[in-house]
Amino acid sequence: MKKLLFGMFCLLAAEMAQAGVAIEHWTTPSGARVYFVASRSLPMLDVQIDFSAGNAYAAVDGGRLAGLAELTNELLDAGAAGLDEEQIAARLGDVGARLSSFVDADRASVSLRSMSAKTELDAALDLLRAILATPTFPAAALEREKARSIASIQEAETRPEQIVARRFAEAIYPGHPYGVQATAESVGRIGREDLRAFWRAHYGARRAVLTIVGDVSRAEAEIIAARLSDALPDAPPDAPLPAVTLPARQTIRVAHPATQAHIDIGLPFIRRGDKDFFPLLVGNYVLGGGGFVSRLMNEVREKRGLAYGVYSHFSPRKLEGPFQIGLQTKRSQAAEALGVVSATLAKFLEQGPTTSELKAAKQNLIDGQALSLDSNAKLLRTVALIGFYHLPLNYLDDFPRRVAGVTAAQVREAFARHVDPEHLVTVVLAGD
Amino acid sequence: MTQSSFSVVIRLAAIIAVSVGAAAASGQPGPIFERTLANGLRVIVKEDRRAPTVVHMVWYRAGSIDEMDGTSGVAHVLEHMMFKGTGKVGPGEFSKRVAALGGRENAFTSLDYTAYFQLVPEHALPQVMALEADRMANLRLDAKEFAQEIKVIMEERRMRTDDNPQALVNERMQSVAFQEHPYRRPVIGWMSDLEHMSYRDAQDWYRRWYAPNNAYVVVVGDVDHAAVFRLAEKYYGAIERRALPERRPLAEPKQLGIKRLEVEAAAKLPYLEMAWKVPKLQDVDSDREPYALEMLSALLDGQDAARLSKDLVRGQKVAQSVGAGYDSMLRGEAQFVLDGQPAEGKTVADLEAALRSEIARIQEEGVSEGELARAKTQTLAAQIYKRDSMMGQAMEIGAAEAVGLSWRDIDTMQDKLRSVTAAEVQAVARKYFKDDTLTVAVLDPQPLAAAAAKPPMKGPLR
């Protein structure tokens, strides 16, 4: 066992980047949208399938069954096509494939990494098809995973960073699916029929986006995409989520014995595809997205030594995703740190970036674009986002020009439009 | 796996453990080239021209293993101070310049080494090399910058360890498992040592270890090796070689029986960590046991179908989460670690018994050829997948070199790993999993309210 200690806060990657990526796009006969990038220098293939089946889609009835989206996704490989979960895991292992999954607010995602040699790849893709199209959701596996999920939630309710994250989401999205959190009670209510119904209603081809990156031809990719999507349940297409309303300005304090206070500040921000995206991307780099060189890092860490890491970040979603500033500091310094962050934000909102800050931000985002796309894994992540959120196919080619065109006035105006201090929510845990 | 810091440690270790078996498994590995400059600095280049980017890393053979009591954490403190400027580059300017090149950069300190890296567009390699060479020789340390940065590092300690129950268990376990060997000290350092550290401690450390003949440069990416060697000569070539301090052997006295400890911290779930002292890799060609231990680790926790999750999480439902870890590539002493959280309604005693019975089953019944073949397939696939990441490839080379092995050994290690037999796995399970060398640490979770009522854990600054 080796202990690595990352000495500094990891830089948050720029949203996406570089020209010269040829994305091919088509729709399968069953209605799934496909995005394909051939990358033939390594004998491997990555496939990711994203469904409009994220947490927001399971957060109905005030969150009565919150946690359903994640449980459904997790249990896809608990049994399918006459195989039990051990047989599925063993077969994947036998061909050297890796299956992974995640659920966020909008998406439920399953991805497969396999060697591209035909025998291994065919076997791995057959398994992927089986778990997407014929999951059995065995009762015993469900009970076990519910118990694990409840234990995780109870543990999360003791962890400072997770408590803050949950309180923050609830507070910035009052009454909205984006704010609903799974609880021991909501997970306890979930039954096998709920999983089957959620899968049937949300894992359909017309709600699916397939991203394929790696060592296959276009013709092979078409066959793969058709095979993966043609047996999915006949779910209705995506329907809009309820509108987001802005929260009232508020500060929430949470008691906790931690040595550090955890602070989150933010509000609902923009949708993916918003016309203000590029000014906000450039501006946020200056404010707190640019790692060691951001204003927040300079004020909070470099000048005052108040925190190890401080950042601002935004994640556009189908609807207005969150903008968020976060940091941890010794609990007796919470008020001081909060003051520094508030003053830094207020000054930025008022004045926007300086000429040299604007230039530095553009340089990093444009010249660093290649770094966001220099592996199949990074390509997969980026192209999957482009596909799922209907961004233009020339998004990556256009990226340098769009960044270069941003002006300081546009940054200031865009931030003014989307960060109204009257709607800012602050959560402080363990602040003295 | 849990999202605990311990699993992060394991996950990072996995980067290196997987890297035991390097490049050539299949596909076309990028060629690797090496040159040693006159000042002793070694430069290792792997060409990978899939994308117009490059990773530049500088590794120093100085980690927390080289520290003394009273100044624990100084290796990591110096790592932070390396961003505070030279005669030519002002405080914080290093990061600004790399950012302006479109780059990303960071550094990390481990038990055995300290490493710095930049990921940049390929044309920016000369500039980042110039920056690294500058701070290899010309770092300016002063009391004012130090006073600010040491506060940041104390915040880092609070975040990583003091407020993270599983990390706390791991820290305290190591301090009990080793009574003399320097691995007993945490990389981040004890809080009291950080509170009393001076910029002169960092300066001493820099003067002692930051010499070209104690460092090596790893470059992976869209480069021509001959051009990289010319750049290295130009930027690093003028730095003078220095005599390095003597490194004495640091053997831990033989453990004479099981050690147990408990850690109380605010949490809901208990946590268990068991660590046995086992051999590390020393002779790539003639060693057998380290490879067998790597395979044992893969059989227990290498994939979804591996034994621990299958038997303890899904089968007996005794564990909420469970893991196994072993890293054969270390300068110091190796351990084989099993860890986990008991499932609802189970105790750490139940989990410990279940983990012991998994080991006992391998001791008695061995492992099947089928599961061994599956584990080997995974390591083969991992060799291909790893080549997708330039950073991963640079880490693999750097980690081997850090412990005195060569990148040339990487293929050999991979072949050896795949030659491990079921009998060898059974043999190491029998030989090394004895209580005499075992340390068991348990997290005793405390309710938040009770924990809040306790006096603060840390010293004068609280």
Short mmCIF file of C-alpha atoms in Angstrom, two decimals, chain A residues 2 8 36 55 84 111 113-114 121 146 171 186 194 201 217 282 285 295 341 377 394 417:
data_model
loop_
_atom_site.label_atom_id
_atom_site.label_comp_id
_atom_site.label_asym_id
_atom_site.label_seq_id
_atom_site.Cartn_x
_atom_site.Cartn_y
_atom_site.Cartn_z
CA LYS A 2 1.36 3.31 -0.96
CA MET A 8 -2.37 20.92 -3.81
CA PHE A 36 -19.12 8.14 -32.53
CA ASN A 55 -32.37 11.58 -9.93
CA ASP A 84 -27.27 -14.03 -11.99
CA SER A 111 -20.49 2.45 -19.62
CA ARG A 113 -14.61 -0.49 -21.51
CA SER A 114 -13.46 -3.53 -23.47
CA LEU A 121 -15.70 -7.29 -27.52
CA LYS A 146 -31.33 -1.02 -0.05
CA ALA A 171 -31.87 25.01 -0.12
CA SER A 186 -37.50 7.02 0.99
CA ASP A 194 -40.89 0.48 -8.53
CA ALA A 201 -40.51 4.25 -18.31
CA SER A 217 -15.18 1.38 -37.92
CA VAL A 282 -14.20 32.58 -18.96
CA TYR A 285 -12.03 30.75 -14.56
CA ARG A 295 -9.02 35.32 -7.49
CA VAL A 341 -15.25 35.17 -0.20
CA ALA A 377 -11.66 8.38 -21.67
CA ASN A 394 -18.97 21.60 -34.15
CA ARG A 417 -27.83 38.23 -15.12
#
